[in-house]
Amino acid sequence: MSTSYLETTKDVYKAAAEKPDVGLCCTTTPVWQLPGLDMPVIMQQMNYGCGSTVNPRDLVNNPKILYVGVGGGMELLQFAYFSRQKNGVVGVDVVDEMLAASRRNFDEAEKLNPWFKKEMVDLRKGDALNLPVEDNSIDVAAQNCLFNIFKQDELKKALSEMYRVLKPRGRLVMSDPTCETEMPEALREDERLRALCLSGSLPLKDYIKMITDIGFGTVEIRAKRAYRILDPKNYATDKLIYIESVEVCAIKDPMPADGPCVFTGKTAIYYGSKECLDDNKGHVLFPNQPLAVCDKTAGALANLNRDDIFISPSTFFYDGGGCC
Ligand SMILES: C[S@@+](CC[C@H](N)C(=O)[O-])C[C@H]1O[C@@H](n2cnc3c(N)ncnc32)[C@H](O)[C@@H]1O
């Protein structure tokens, strides 16, 4: 299968490094406002992500962080805010011009933020498909709006590289567009649209399966938002294509014998008359107390066919707690 789109992608981001393109990967996710963090305007203009990968819950105990596809450096600065150690954030990008631009932006960030030192970020030239990073050395690995560009073989390779460098129980945090409508071949094969994060996206289920097939035992869907429309007037499609963006955390937990735990925001509520309901698989439900459950447990509880358990639909808004 042709991989020329990887070269087109480099050209697109070389241009976006040389001249900020504010609308490139527009997101409705607000930029983190944190005490003492002054975000350089140029970093905001070069925000080429489609969500946020920064979550304080992941960032306790001075984690070692890897960020692949640095863009203007905005999220690396946010990660450095939490890690605050020399070389605490490793940034990898394949485009020289993007590395140079982010370096300039970190100079600016150092002037604006007394707590920030450029040495907190270790920028490396490298490819997501062959990371210049040691095995089992990273606590939190992040990428924002890069992996959706990859076709299946490259996506598999990029995910397995992240898995390789993460420590056991380490976290892969990602934000990417997803799409439930089948993307017409002409759009899927349009290298520029793919590079612009508009036509490579997968249905959420397929995206999650790619992650769990690599070996990640737990997956959390933290957010899902409207992202873009591809319409027949402007794109080679005869139907409207609605694209969403998701924020996902995949944890390098051992794979459970009965398959991965995927949390899409389902909750079980027992409303029977007993003191509690114990499914003898580690889940104890107390009357009218919500228990966040993974989709596997939600299915198993539903299969009990009881008339005193309510299972909520997926909220696609989950970041911890509950069963497993
Ligand atoms: C859509 S931008 C996202 C930038 C940044 N994550 C953000 O949220 O602003 C994609 C980034 O990935 C980089 N990139 C493209 N192909 C890459 C590859 N094969 N390996 C590593 N980085 C790559 C680009 O230079 C660019 O910085």
Coordinates of C-alpha atoms and ligand atoms in Angstrom, one line a residue:
M1 CA 0.0 0.0 0.0
S2 CA 1.3 3.5 -0.9
T3 CA 2.9 5.4 1.9
S4 CA 3.5 8.6 -0.1
Y5 CA 0.9 10.3 2.1
L6 CA 3.5 10.3 4.9
E7 CA 5.6 12.6 2.7
T8 CA 2.6 14.8 1.9
T9 CA 2.0 15.0 5.6
K10 CA 5.5 16.3 6.3
D11 CA 5.0 18.9 3.6
V12 CA 1.7 20.1 5.1
Y13 CA 3.3 20.5 8.5
K14 CA 6.5 22.1 7.2
A15 CA 4.2 24.8 5.8
A16 CA 2.2 25.0 9.0
A17 CA 5.5 25.4 10.9
E18 CA 6.7 28.2 8.7
K19 CA 3.4 30.1 8.8
P20 CA 0.9 29.5 11.6
D21 CA -2.4 28.2 10.2
V22 CA -5.0 29.1 12.9
G23 CA -7.9 27.0 11.3
L24 CA -5.8 23.9 10.6
C25 CA -7.1 21.6 13.3
C26 CA -9.7 23.7 15.0
T27 CA -11.1 22.5 18.3
T28 CA -13.8 23.6 20.7
T29 CA -11.7 22.4 23.6
P30 CA -10.7 25.5 25.6
V31 CA -7.0 26.0 26.2
W32 CA -6.1 25.1 29.8
Q33 CA -6.1 28.1 32.1
L34 CA -3.8 27.2 35.0
P35 CA -2.4 29.4 37.8
G36 CA 0.9 30.9 36.7
L37 CA 0.8 29.5 33.2
D38 CA 1.0 32.2 30.5
M39 CA 0.5 30.6 27.1
P40 CA 2.4 32.4 24.3
V41 CA 0.0 33.6 21.6
I42 CA 2.1 31.9 18.9
M43 CA 1.5 28.5 20.6
Q44 CA -2.2 29.1 20.6
Q45 CA -2.1 30.0 16.9
M46 CA -0.2 26.8 16.3
N47 CA -2.6 24.6 18.2
Y48 CA -3.1 21.9 15.6
G49 CA -4.8 19.5 17.9
C50 CA -8.4 18.3 18.1
G51 CA -8.9 18.0 21.8
S52 CA -6.7 17.9 24.9
T53 CA -4.4 15.1 26.1
V54 CA -3.5 16.9 29.3
N55 CA -5.2 15.6 32.4
P56 CA -3.9 16.4 35.9
R57 CA -5.1 12.9 37.1
D58 CA -2.4 11.3 34.9
L59 CA 0.3 13.6 36.0
V60 CA 1.0 12.8 39.7
N61 CA 4.4 11.6 41.0
N62 CA 6.6 13.5 38.5
P63 CA 5.9 11.3 35.5
K64 CA 8.2 11.0 32.5
I65 CA 6.2 12.2 29.6
L66 CA 6.6 11.6 25.8
Y67 CA 4.8 13.8 23.3
V68 CA 4.8 12.7 19.7
G69 CA 4.0 15.3 17.0
V70 CA 4.9 18.5 18.8
G71 CA 3.2 21.1 16.7
G72 CA 3.8 24.6 18.2
G73 CA 4.6 23.0 21.6
M74 CA 1.4 24.1 23.5
E75 CA 0.6 20.8 25.1
L76 CA 4.3 20.1 25.9
L77 CA 4.3 23.4 27.9
Q78 CA 1.2 22.3 29.7
F79 CA 2.7 18.9 30.5
A80 CA 5.9 20.6 31.7
Y81 CA 3.8 22.7 34.0
F82 CA 2.9 19.5 35.8
S83 CA 6.2 17.6 35.5
R84 CA 8.7 20.5 36.2
Q85 CA 11.9 18.5 35.9
K86 CA 14.8 18.6 33.5
N87 CA 14.0 16.6 30.4
G88 CA 10.7 15.7 32.0
V89 CA 8.9 16.0 28.6
V90 CA 10.4 14.3 25.6
G91 CA 9.0 15.8 22.3
V92 CA 9.4 13.9 19.1
D93 CA 8.7 15.2 15.6
V94 CA 9.7 14.2 12.1
V95 CA 9.6 17.7 10.6
D96 CA 12.7 19.8 11.2
E97 CA 10.8 23.1 10.6
M98 CA 8.2 22.1 13.3
L99 CA 11.0 21.3 15.8
A100 CA 12.6 24.7 15.0
A101 CA 9.3 26.5 15.4
S102 CA 8.5 24.9 18.7
R103 CA 12.0 25.6 20.0
R104 CA 11.4 29.3 19.2
N105 CA 8.1 29.1 21.0
F106 CA 9.7 27.6 24.1
D107 CA 12.1 30.6 24.2
E108 CA 9.0 32.8 24.2
A109 CA 7.4 30.6 26.9
E110 CA 10.5 30.9 29.1
K111 CA 10.3 34.7 29.0
L112 CA 6.6 34.7 30.0
N113 CA 6.7 31.9 32.7
P114 CA 9.3 32.2 35.6
W115 CA 8.8 28.6 36.5
F116 CA 9.5 27.3 33.0
K117 CA 13.0 26.4 31.8
K118 CA 13.6 25.2 28.2
E119 CA 15.6 22.3 29.6
M120 CA 12.4 20.8 30.9
V121 CA 11.6 19.8 27.3
D122 CA 13.9 17.4 25.4
L123 CA 13.1 17.8 21.7
R124 CA 14.1 15.0 19.4
K125 CA 14.0 14.5 15.7
G126 CA 12.2 11.2 15.1
D127 CA 9.3 9.3 13.6
A128 CA 6.2 8.1 15.3
L129 CA 6.8 4.8 13.5
N130 CA 10.2 4.3 15.0
L131 CA 10.5 6.3 18.2
P132 CA 13.9 7.4 19.4
V133 CA 13.0 6.4 22.9
E134 CA 14.0 3.4 25.1
D135 CA 11.7 0.5 26.0
N136 CA 9.6 0.8 29.2
S137 CA 10.8 4.3 30.0
I138 CA 7.7 6.5 29.9
D139 CA 4.9 7.0 32.3
V140 CA 2.6 9.1 30.1
A141 CA 2.8 9.0 26.3
A142 CA 0.7 11.5 24.3
Q143 CA -0.3 12.4 20.7
N144 CA -2.9 14.8 19.5
C145 CA -4.4 14.6 16.0
L146 CA -1.5 12.7 14.4
F147 CA -2.4 9.0 14.5
N148 CA -5.7 9.6 12.7
I149 CA -3.6 10.5 9.6
F150 CA -2.0 7.0 9.5
K151 CA -3.3 4.2 7.4
Q152 CA -3.9 0.9 9.1
D153 CA -0.4 -0.6 8.9
E154 CA 1.3 2.7 10.1
L155 CA -1.4 3.2 12.8
K156 CA -0.6 -0.3 14.1
K157 CA 3.1 0.4 14.1
A158 CA 2.7 3.9 15.8
L159 CA 0.5 2.3 18.6
S160 CA 2.9 -0.5 19.1
E161 CA 5.8 2.0 19.4
M162 CA 3.9 3.8 22.1
Y163 CA 3.2 0.5 23.9
R164 CA 6.9 -0.4 23.7
V165 CA 8.2 2.7 25.3
L166 CA 5.5 2.9 28.1
K167 CA 6.3 1.4 31.5
P168 CA 3.9 -1.3 32.8
R169 CA 0.7 0.6 33.8
G170 CA 1.8 3.6 31.8
R171 CA -0.8 5.7 30.0
L172 CA -1.2 6.5 26.4
V173 CA -3.4 9.6 26.0
M174 CA -4.6 10.6 22.6
S175 CA -7.0 12.9 20.9
D176 CA -8.1 12.1 17.3
P177 CA -11.1 12.6 15.0
T178 CA -13.4 9.6 14.6
C179 CA -16.2 9.2 12.0
E180 CA -19.2 6.8 12.0
T181 CA -20.0 7.4 8.3
E182 CA -18.1 5.4 5.8
M183 CA -15.5 7.7 4.2
P184 CA -15.7 7.6 0.4
E185 CA -12.5 6.1 -1.1
A186 CA -11.7 9.3 -3.0
L187 CA -11.6 11.2 0.3
R188 CA -9.8 8.5 2.1
E189 CA -7.1 8.4 -0.6
D190 CA -6.8 12.2 -0.8
E191 CA -3.3 12.7 0.8
R192 CA -3.8 16.3 1.6
L193 CA -7.2 15.9 3.3
R194 CA -5.7 12.9 5.2
A195 CA -2.8 15.1 6.3
L196 CA -5.2 17.8 7.4
C197 CA -6.9 15.2 9.8
L198 CA -10.1 15.2 7.7
S199 CA -10.4 11.9 5.9
G200 CA -8.3 9.3 7.8
S201 CA -10.6 8.9 10.8
L202 CA -12.1 5.5 11.8
P203 CA -15.3 4.6 13.5
L204 CA -14.8 4.8 17.3
K205 CA -15.2 1.0 17.7
D206 CA -12.5 0.3 15.1
Y207 CA -10.2 2.9 16.7
I208 CA -10.6 1.2 20.1
K209 CA -10.0 -2.2 18.6
M210 CA -6.7 -1.1 17.1
I211 CA -5.7 0.0 20.6
T212 CA -6.7 -3.1 22.4
D213 CA -5.3 -5.4 19.7
I214 CA -1.9 -3.9 20.5
G215 CA -2.3 -5.2 24.1
F216 CA -3.7 -2.2 26.2
G217 CA -5.9 -3.9 28.8
T218 CA -7.9 -0.8 29.8
V219 CA -9.3 2.0 27.6
E220 CA -11.1 5.1 28.8
I221 CA -13.1 7.3 26.5
R222 CA -12.8 10.7 28.2
A223 CA -14.6 13.0 25.9
K224 CA -16.4 13.1 22.5
R225 CA -17.2 16.3 20.7
A226 CA -18.5 17.5 17.3
Y227 CA -15.5 18.3 15.1
R228 CA -16.1 18.9 11.3
I229 CA -18.5 18.4 8.5
L230 CA -17.5 17.3 5.0
D231 CA -20.4 18.3 2.7
P232 CA -21.2 17.5 -0.9
K233 CA -20.7 21.1 -2.1
N234 CA -17.1 21.2 -0.9
Y235 CA -15.9 17.6 -0.9
A236 CA -16.1 14.5 -3.1
T237 CA -19.0 13.0 -1.2
D238 CA -22.7 12.6 -2.0
K239 CA -23.7 12.6 1.6
L240 CA -22.9 14.7 4.6
I241 CA -20.1 13.3 6.7
Y242 CA -20.0 14.2 10.4
I243 CA -16.7 13.9 12.1
E244 CA -16.2 13.9 15.9
S245 CA -13.1 14.2 18.0
V246 CA -12.4 11.9 21.0
E247 CA -10.1 12.0 23.9
V248 CA -8.9 8.5 24.9
C249 CA -6.6 7.1 27.6
A250 CA -5.2 3.6 27.1
I251 CA -3.5 2.0 30.0
K252 CA -0.7 -0.6 29.6
D253 CA -2.5 -3.0 32.1
P254 CA -2.3 -6.7 31.6
M255 CA -5.0 -7.9 29.3
P256 CA -7.8 -9.5 31.3
A257 CA -8.5 -13.1 30.4
D258 CA -12.0 -12.2 29.2
G259 CA -10.9 -9.2 27.1
P260 CA -10.1 -5.6 27.6
C261 CA -12.0 -3.2 29.9
V262 CA -13.3 -0.4 27.7
F263 CA -15.0 2.4 29.6
T264 CA -17.3 4.5 27.4
G265 CA -19.1 6.1 30.4
K266 CA -21.7 3.5 31.3
T267 CA -23.0 3.4 34.8
A268 CA -24.9 0.6 36.6
I269 CA -27.5 1.5 39.3
Y270 CA -29.1 -1.2 41.5
Y271 CA -32.6 -0.3 42.7
G272 CA -33.6 -3.6 44.4
S273 CA -34.6 -4.2 48.0
K274 CA -31.5 -6.1 49.1
E275 CA -28.6 -4.5 51.1
C276 CA -26.4 -4.9 48.0
L277 CA -26.0 -6.9 44.8
D278 CA -22.7 -8.8 44.4
D279 CA -22.1 -10.3 40.9
N280 CA -19.1 -12.3 42.5
K281 CA -16.8 -10.8 39.8
G282 CA -15.7 -7.9 41.8
H283 CA -18.7 -5.6 41.4
V284 CA -20.8 -4.8 44.4
L285 CA -23.8 -2.5 43.7
F286 CA -25.5 -0.6 46.6
P287 CA -29.0 0.6 46.3
N288 CA -29.2 3.8 44.2
Q289 CA -25.4 4.2 44.2
P290 CA -24.0 4.8 40.7
L291 CA -21.1 2.5 39.8
A292 CA -19.1 3.3 36.6
V293 CA -18.7 0.0 34.7
C294 CA -16.8 -1.0 31.6
D295 CA -18.8 -2.0 28.6
K296 CA -18.0 -5.7 29.2
T297 CA -19.4 -5.5 32.8
A298 CA -22.3 -3.5 31.6
G299 CA -23.1 -6.3 29.1
A300 CA -22.7 -9.0 31.7
L301 CA -25.0 -7.2 34.2
A302 CA -27.6 -6.6 31.5
N303 CA -27.5 -10.3 30.6
L304 CA -28.6 -11.1 34.1
N305 CA -32.0 -9.9 32.9
R306 CA -32.9 -8.5 36.2
D307 CA -35.6 -5.9 36.8
D308 CA -33.7 -4.1 39.4
I309 CA -30.5 -2.9 37.6
F310 CA -30.3 0.1 35.4
I311 CA -27.5 0.5 32.9
S312 CA -27.0 4.0 31.6
P313 CA -26.1 4.6 27.9
S314 CA -22.5 5.6 27.2
T315 CA -21.8 9.2 28.1
F316 CA -18.3 9.1 26.4
F317 CA -17.2 11.1 29.4
Y318 CA -15.2 8.9 31.7
D319 CA -11.9 9.5 33.5
G320 CA -11.7 7.0 36.3
G321 CA -13.5 5.3 39.1
G322 CA -15.8 2.4 39.2
C323 CA -15.3 -1.3 38.5
C324 CA -12.2 -3.3 37.4
Ligands
LIG1 C1 -1.9 17.8 13.4 S1 -0.3 18.2 14.0 C2 -0.6 18.2 15.7 C3 0.4 19.0 16.5 C4 0.2 19.0 18.0 N1 0.0 17.6 18.5 C5 -1.0 19.8 18.4 O1 -1.9 19.3 19.1 O2 -0.9 21.0 18.2 C6 0.7 16.8 13.6 C7 2.1 16.9 14.1 O3 2.8 15.7 13.9 C8 4.0 15.9 13.2 N2 4.2 14.7 12.4 C9 3.7 14.4 11.2 N3 4.1 13.2 10.8 C10 4.9 12.6 11.8 C11 5.5 11.4 12.0 N4 5.5 10.4 11.1 N5 6.2 11.2 13.2 C12 6.2 12.2 14.1 N6 5.6 13.4 14.0 C13 4.9 13.6 12.8 C14 3.8 17.2 12.4 O4 5.0 17.8 12.1 C15 3.0 18.0 13.4 O5 3.8 18.6 14.4

